[in-house]
């Protein structure tokens, strides 16, 4: 039996994940679903945002559907989504940006770089160790090469090798592996790449980069498709996988039934692709397009439909025979 863990998390995670969950249940009533409560809300209630048994429970799932968690930017509260990514060794973060005339996959290294967690804070100095390991680089470039091959597309390496020596290391391993694999490849400085991606998105197919550059680039690239409410992601490792919107818990709009659930719903589409149901994944994408074509959309896209009501429209569309 396929087991799916559902983590709503905090803020709008608690609004968009119920919509995504309803859609997944409609397509796969035979899956077993179980909820895991993780995040800031849990910490406020119990003093603990996520326990070791929670992590163990997440590991029993074939796939995890995750909303978003709030992380207060203070010294002594670690991000729970980072903890889960590391605990499950979800090293490849795939963030697709698809629109009229372009189809880009951002492949973000997801376990090291500036997110190593090796930090030191003293009164006079704060240090964060940026780790780029051979193992970490080789496994992410392999993933990017596979994707470039599947799409028969260009592979672009984003880095800052002109300044950061750990990125000379990253770039060189990536270039060597891409050359050996016979994949068409180029490389760009991440700052110039960020603007060029917005100006000429049609020139990109797969973009591979280190952890924090990938984090920033994916929010920037969301501009091409209408904002954060639309971009899903997959966090993939060799044993586990977690699917979540690129956006966060959006406290500014939480609890108002105005969040766009498309990113969460598209994350379900990526989850189904991962589990081998490409038909179900395609049906979700088609119904999102169909509903948007009817002019039904949430406030961030210029409409006035609520989160739940948008979910109702998607469910209605999915129930129609194709
Ligand atoms: P955010 O992505 O939550 O929001 C940024 C802006 O985009 C906000 O104005 C928000 O209203 C808007 N937005 C985001 N998703 C939307 C949607 N579905 N529909 C409509 N508008 C949407 O980023 P933030 O405000 O920088 O962070 C808020 C909290 O979320 C922080 O605590 C941060 O650490 C956390 N966060 C968590 C994750 C995660 O759990 N994966 C990801 C990003 C941020
Ligand atoms: C994301 C988020 C996370 C990240 C934060 C909340 C830890 O911004 O998933 O893009 O930086 O990876
Ligand atoms: Mn981010």
Coordinates of C-alpha atoms and ligand atoms in Angstrom, one line a residue:
X1 CA 0.0 0.0 0.0
X2 CA 1.3 3.4 -0.9
X3 CA 1.7 5.6 2.1
X4 CA 1.6 9.4 2.0
X5 CA 2.5 11.6 4.9
X6 CA 0.7 15.0 5.0
X7 CA 2.4 17.9 6.8
X8 CA 0.4 21.1 6.7
X9 CA 2.8 23.0 8.8
X10 CA 2.0 26.7 9.6
X11 CA 0.3 29.7 8.0
X12 CA -1.1 29.2 4.5
X13 CA 0.3 25.6 4.6
X14 CA -2.8 24.8 6.6
X15 CA -5.0 26.3 3.8
X16 CA -3.2 25.1 0.6
X17 CA -2.4 21.6 1.7
X18 CA -6.0 20.6 2.5
X19 CA -6.8 21.6 -1.2
X20 CA -3.9 19.6 -2.5
X21 CA -4.8 16.7 -0.2
X22 CA -8.4 16.6 -1.5
X23 CA -7.1 16.4 -5.1
X24 CA -4.6 13.6 -4.3
X25 CA -7.4 11.7 -2.5
X26 CA -9.8 12.1 -5.4
X27 CA -7.2 10.6 -7.8
X28 CA -5.9 8.0 -5.3
X29 CA -8.5 7.0 -2.7
X30 CA -6.5 3.7 -2.3
X31 CA -3.4 5.4 -0.8
X32 CA -3.0 5.4 2.9
X33 CA -2.7 9.0 4.3
X34 CA -1.4 10.0 7.7
X35 CA -0.8 13.5 9.1
X36 CA 2.3 14.6 10.9
X37 CA 2.2 17.9 12.9
X38 CA 5.4 19.8 12.5
X39 CA 6.3 23.5 12.8
X40 CA 6.1 26.7 14.7
X41 CA 2.5 26.2 15.8
X42 CA 3.4 22.8 17.3
X43 CA 6.3 24.5 19.1
X44 CA 4.0 27.2 20.5
X45 CA 1.6 24.5 21.8
X46 CA 4.1 21.9 23.0
X47 CA 7.6 23.5 23.1
X48 CA 8.8 21.2 20.4
X49 CA 8.5 21.8 16.7
X50 CA 9.4 18.2 15.5
X51 CA 10.6 15.1 17.4
X52 CA 12.8 12.2 16.4
X53 CA 9.7 9.9 16.3
X54 CA 8.1 12.4 13.8
X55 CA 11.2 12.0 11.5
X56 CA 10.9 8.2 11.9
X57 CA 7.2 8.4 10.9
X58 CA 8.0 10.6 7.9
X59 CA 10.5 7.9 6.8
X60 CA 7.8 5.3 6.7
X61 CA 6.0 7.2 3.9
X62 CA 6.5 6.6 0.1
X63 CA 6.2 10.3 -0.3
X64 CA 5.6 13.4 1.8
X65 CA 3.3 16.3 0.9
X66 CA 4.5 19.3 2.8
X67 CA 3.0 22.8 3.2
X68 CA 5.3 25.3 4.8
X69 CA 6.7 26.0 8.2
X70 CA 7.3 29.3 9.9
X71 CA 10.9 29.9 11.1
X72 CA 11.4 32.9 13.3
X73 CA 14.8 34.5 12.4
X74 CA 16.3 34.1 15.8
X75 CA 19.5 32.4 17.0
X76 CA 18.1 29.4 18.8
X77 CA 15.3 28.1 16.5
X78 CA 16.4 25.9 13.6
X79 CA 14.3 25.6 10.5
X80 CA 12.3 22.4 10.6
X81 CA 12.1 22.0 6.8
X82 CA 15.9 22.0 6.7
X83 CA 16.0 19.5 9.5
X84 CA 13.7 17.2 7.5
X85 CA 15.7 17.7 4.2
X86 CA 18.9 16.8 6.0
X87 CA 17.5 13.9 8.1
X88 CA 16.0 12.3 4.9
X89 CA 19.1 13.3 2.8
X90 CA 16.8 14.9 0.2
X91 CA 19.8 16.2 -1.8
X92 CA 18.1 17.3 -5.0
X93 CA 15.6 20.2 -4.9
X94 CA 13.8 20.4 -8.3
X95 CA 11.9 23.6 -9.0
X96 CA 10.2 23.8 -12.4
X97 CA 9.4 27.2 -14.0
X98 CA 7.1 26.6 -17.0
X99 CA 5.4 29.2 -19.1
X100 CA 4.7 30.4 -22.6
X101 CA 7.8 29.6 -24.6
X102 CA 10.0 28.4 -21.8
X103 CA 10.4 25.3 -19.6
X104 CA 13.1 25.6 -17.0
X105 CA 14.1 23.2 -14.2
X106 CA 16.1 24.7 -11.4
X107 CA 18.2 21.9 -9.8
X108 CA 19.3 23.1 -6.4
X109 CA 21.7 21.3 -4.2
X110 CA 19.8 20.8 -1.0
X111 CA 22.0 19.6 1.8
X112 CA 25.2 21.7 2.1
X113 CA 26.7 24.9 0.8
X114 CA 25.8 27.9 3.0
X115 CA 23.1 25.7 4.6
X116 CA 25.8 23.5 6.2
X117 CA 24.6 24.5 9.7
X118 CA 28.2 24.8 10.8
X119 CA 28.2 28.2 12.3
X120 CA 29.8 30.2 15.1
X121 CA 28.5 33.3 16.7
X122 CA 30.6 35.3 19.1
X123 CA 30.1 38.8 20.3
X124 CA 32.4 40.2 17.6
X125 CA 32.0 37.8 14.7
X126 CA 29.6 35.4 13.0
X127 CA 30.8 32.7 10.7
X128 CA 29.0 30.2 8.5
X129 CA 30.9 27.5 6.8
X130 CA 30.1 27.0 3.1
X131 CA 30.6 23.4 2.4
X132 CA 30.8 22.1 -1.2
X133 CA 31.8 18.5 -1.1
X134 CA 32.8 16.2 -4.0
X135 CA 30.1 13.7 -3.1
X136 CA 27.4 16.5 -2.8
X137 CA 28.5 18.0 -6.1
X138 CA 28.7 14.8 -8.0
X139 CA 25.3 13.6 -7.0
X140 CA 23.6 16.9 -7.8
X141 CA 25.3 17.2 -11.2
X142 CA 24.3 13.6 -12.0
X143 CA 20.7 14.5 -11.3
X144 CA 21.0 17.6 -13.5
X145 CA 22.6 15.6 -16.3
X146 CA 19.8 13.0 -16.2
X147 CA 17.2 15.8 -16.5
X148 CA 19.1 17.6 -19.3
X149 CA 19.2 14.3 -21.2
X150 CA 15.5 13.6 -20.7
X151 CA 14.7 17.0 -22.1
X152 CA 17.4 17.1 -24.7
X153 CA 18.2 20.5 -23.3
X154 CA 21.0 22.8 -22.4
X155 CA 22.5 22.4 -18.9
X156 CA 23.6 25.7 -17.3
X157 CA 25.8 25.8 -14.2
X158 CA 25.2 28.8 -11.9
X159 CA 28.0 29.8 -9.6
X160 CA 30.2 32.6 -8.3
X161 CA 33.6 31.1 -9.2
X162 CA 35.1 34.6 -9.8
X163 CA 34.9 35.2 -6.0
X164 CA 34.2 32.0 -4.1
X165 CA 36.8 29.2 -4.4
X166 CA 34.3 26.6 -3.3
X167 CA 32.4 27.5 -6.5
X168 CA 35.5 27.0 -8.6
X169 CA 35.4 23.5 -7.2
X170 CA 31.6 23.2 -7.9
X171 CA 31.9 24.5 -11.4
X172 CA 34.8 22.4 -12.4
X173 CA 33.3 19.1 -11.2
X174 CA 30.0 20.0 -12.9
X175 CA 31.8 20.9 -16.2
X176 CA 33.9 17.7 -16.1
X177 CA 30.9 15.5 -15.5
X178 CA 28.7 17.2 -18.1
X179 CA 31.5 16.9 -20.7
X180 CA 32.0 13.2 -19.9
X181 CA 28.2 12.6 -20.2
X182 CA 28.2 14.4 -23.6
X183 CA 25.5 16.9 -22.4
X184 CA 25.4 20.4 -23.9
X185 CA 26.5 22.6 -21.1
X186 CA 27.5 26.2 -20.3
X187 CA 28.2 28.1 -17.1
X188 CA 27.3 31.6 -15.9
X189 CA 27.9 33.8 -12.8
X190 CA 24.8 33.6 -10.7
X191 CA 24.2 37.4 -10.6
X192 CA 24.3 37.8 -14.4
X193 CA 22.4 34.5 -14.8
X194 CA 19.5 35.8 -12.6
X195 CA 18.8 38.8 -14.8
X196 CA 19.4 36.8 -18.1
X197 CA 16.9 34.2 -16.9
X198 CA 14.3 36.8 -16.6
X199 CA 15.1 38.5 -19.9
X200 CA 15.7 35.3 -22.0
X201 CA 13.9 32.4 -20.2
X202 CA 13.7 30.6 -23.6
X203 CA 17.5 30.1 -23.5
X204 CA 17.4 27.9 -20.4
X205 CA 16.4 24.3 -19.8
X206 CA 18.2 22.9 -16.7
X207 CA 20.0 25.2 -14.3
X208 CA 22.1 23.6 -11.6
X209 CA 23.4 25.5 -8.7
X210 CA 24.4 25.5 -5.0
X211 CA 21.9 25.6 -2.1
X212 CA 21.4 29.3 -1.4
X213 CA 21.8 30.5 -5.0
X214 CA 19.1 28.0 -5.9
X215 CA 16.9 29.2 -3.1
X216 CA 17.1 32.8 -4.3
X217 CA 17.0 32.0 -8.0
X218 CA 13.8 30.1 -7.7
X219 CA 11.9 32.9 -6.0
X220 CA 13.3 35.3 -8.6
X221 CA 12.3 33.0 -11.4
X222 CA 8.8 32.7 -10.0
X223 CA 8.3 36.2 -11.4
X224 CA 8.2 34.6 -14.9
X225 CA 5.1 32.6 -14.1
X226 CA 3.1 35.0 -12.0
X227 CA 4.6 34.6 -8.5
X228 CA 5.2 32.3 -5.7
X229 CA 1.7 31.0 -5.5
X230 CA 2.4 28.9 -8.7
X231 CA 5.7 27.2 -8.3
X232 CA 5.9 23.7 -6.9
X233 CA 9.0 21.7 -5.9
X234 CA 10.3 18.2 -5.3
X235 CA 13.0 17.3 -2.7
X236 CA 14.4 14.0 -3.8
X237 CA 16.9 11.7 -2.2
X238 CA 17.9 8.1 -2.9
X239 CA 15.3 6.7 -0.4
X240 CA 12.8 9.4 0.4
X241 CA 11.0 12.3 -1.3
X242 CA 9.1 15.4 -0.1
X243 CA 6.9 17.6 -2.3
X244 CA 6.2 21.2 -1.3
X245 CA 5.4 24.6 -2.8
X246 CA 8.4 26.9 -3.2
X247 CA 6.7 29.6 -1.1
X248 CA 6.6 29.8 2.7
X249 CA 3.9 30.1 5.3
X250 CA 3.0 33.7 4.2
X251 CA 1.9 35.0 7.6
X252 CA 0.8 38.3 5.9
X253 CA -2.1 36.5 4.2
X254 CA -2.6 33.4 6.4
X255 CA -6.1 32.6 7.7
X256 CA -7.8 34.7 5.1
X257 CA -8.7 32.0 2.5
X258 CA -6.9 34.1 -0.2
X259 CA -3.7 32.0 -0.7
X260 CA -3.1 30.5 -4.2
X261 CA -3.2 26.7 -3.8
X262 CA -1.7 26.1 -7.3
X263 CA 1.9 25.6 -6.1
X264 CA 0.7 23.0 -3.6
X265 CA -1.5 21.3 -6.1
X266 CA 1.3 21.2 -8.7
X267 CA 3.5 19.7 -5.9
X268 CA 1.0 16.8 -5.9
X269 CA 1.5 16.5 -9.7
X270 CA 5.3 16.2 -9.1
X271 CA 4.6 13.6 -6.3
X272 CA 2.5 11.5 -8.7
X273 CA 5.2 11.7 -11.4
X274 CA 7.7 10.4 -8.8
X275 CA 5.4 7.5 -7.8
X276 CA 5.0 6.6 -11.5
X277 CA 1.5 8.0 -12.2
X278 CA 2.3 10.3 -15.0
X279 CA -1.3 10.2 -16.2
X280 CA -2.6 11.6 -12.8
X281 CA 0.2 14.2 -12.9
X282 CA -0.9 15.3 -16.3
X283 CA -4.6 15.5 -15.3
X284 CA -3.7 17.9 -12.5
X285 CA -1.7 20.2 -14.8
X286 CA -4.6 20.1 -17.4
X287 CA -7.2 20.9 -14.8
X288 CA -5.2 23.8 -13.4
X289 CA -5.0 25.2 -17.0
X290 CA -8.7 24.6 -17.6
X291 CA -9.8 26.4 -14.4
X292 CA -7.4 29.4 -15.1
X293 CA -8.7 29.6 -18.7
X294 CA -12.2 30.1 -17.3
X295 CA -10.9 33.2 -15.5
X296 CA -11.2 31.5 -12.1
X297 CA -8.2 32.6 -10.0
X298 CA -7.1 33.8 -6.6
X299 CA -6.2 37.4 -5.7
X300 CA -2.5 37.2 -6.5
X301 CA -3.4 36.4 -10.1
X302 CA -5.9 39.3 -10.3
X303 CA -9.0 37.3 -9.4
X304 CA -11.2 37.1 -6.3
X305 CA -11.8 33.4 -5.8
X306 CA -10.9 32.0 -2.4
X307 CA -8.4 29.2 -1.7
X308 CA -11.1 26.6 -0.9
X309 CA -13.3 27.8 -3.8
X310 CA -10.4 27.5 -6.2
X311 CA -9.9 23.9 -4.9
X312 CA -13.6 23.2 -5.5
X313 CA -13.2 24.4 -9.1
X314 CA -10.2 22.1 -9.6
X315 CA -12.0 19.1 -8.1
X316 CA -15.0 19.8 -10.4
X317 CA -12.7 20.0 -13.4
X318 CA -10.9 16.7 -12.4
X319 CA -14.2 14.9 -12.1
X320 CA -15.1 15.7 -15.7
X321 CA -14.4 12.9 -18.2
X322 CA -11.5 13.8 -20.6
Ligands
LIG1 P1 6.6 33.5 1.7 O1 7.0 32.7 0.5 O2 5.9 32.9 2.8 O3 5.9 34.9 1.2 C1 6.4 35.8 0.4 C2 5.3 36.7 -0.2 O4 4.6 35.9 -1.2 C3 4.3 37.1 0.8 O5 3.9 38.4 0.5 C4 3.2 36.2 0.6 O6 1.9 36.7 0.9 C5 3.3 35.8 -0.9 N1 2.8 34.4 -1.1 C6 3.5 33.3 -0.8 N2 2.8 32.2 -1.2 C7 1.6 32.7 -1.7 C8 0.5 32.0 -2.2 N3 0.4 30.7 -2.2 N4 -0.5 32.8 -2.6 C9 -0.4 34.1 -2.6 N5 0.6 34.8 -2.2 C10 1.6 34.1 -1.7 O7 8.0 34.1 2.3 P2 8.4 34.9 3.6 O8 7.3 35.9 3.9 O9 9.7 35.4 3.3 O10 8.4 33.9 4.7 C11 7.4 33.6 5.7 C12 7.7 32.4 6.5 O11 7.8 31.2 5.8 C13 9.1 32.5 7.2 O12 9.0 32.1 8.5 C14 10.0 31.6 6.4 O13 11.1 31.1 7.1 C15 9.0 30.5 6.0 N6 9.3 29.8 4.8 C16 9.1 28.4 4.8 C17 9.3 27.6 3.7 C18 9.1 26.2 3.8 O14 8.6 25.7 4.8 N7 9.4 25.4 2.8 C19 9.7 28.3 2.5 C20 9.9 29.6 2.5 C21 9.7 30.4 3.6
LIG2 C1 12.6 27.3 0.5 C2 12.8 28.1 1.8 C3 13.7 27.4 2.8 C4 15.1 27.4 2.2 C5 13.8 28.1 4.2 C6 12.5 28.3 4.8 C7 14.6 27.3 5.1 O1 13.1 29.4 1.6 O2 12.2 26.2 0.6 O3 12.9 27.9 -0.5 O4 15.8 28.4 2.2 O5 15.4 26.4 1.5
LIG3 MN1 13.1 29.9 -0.5

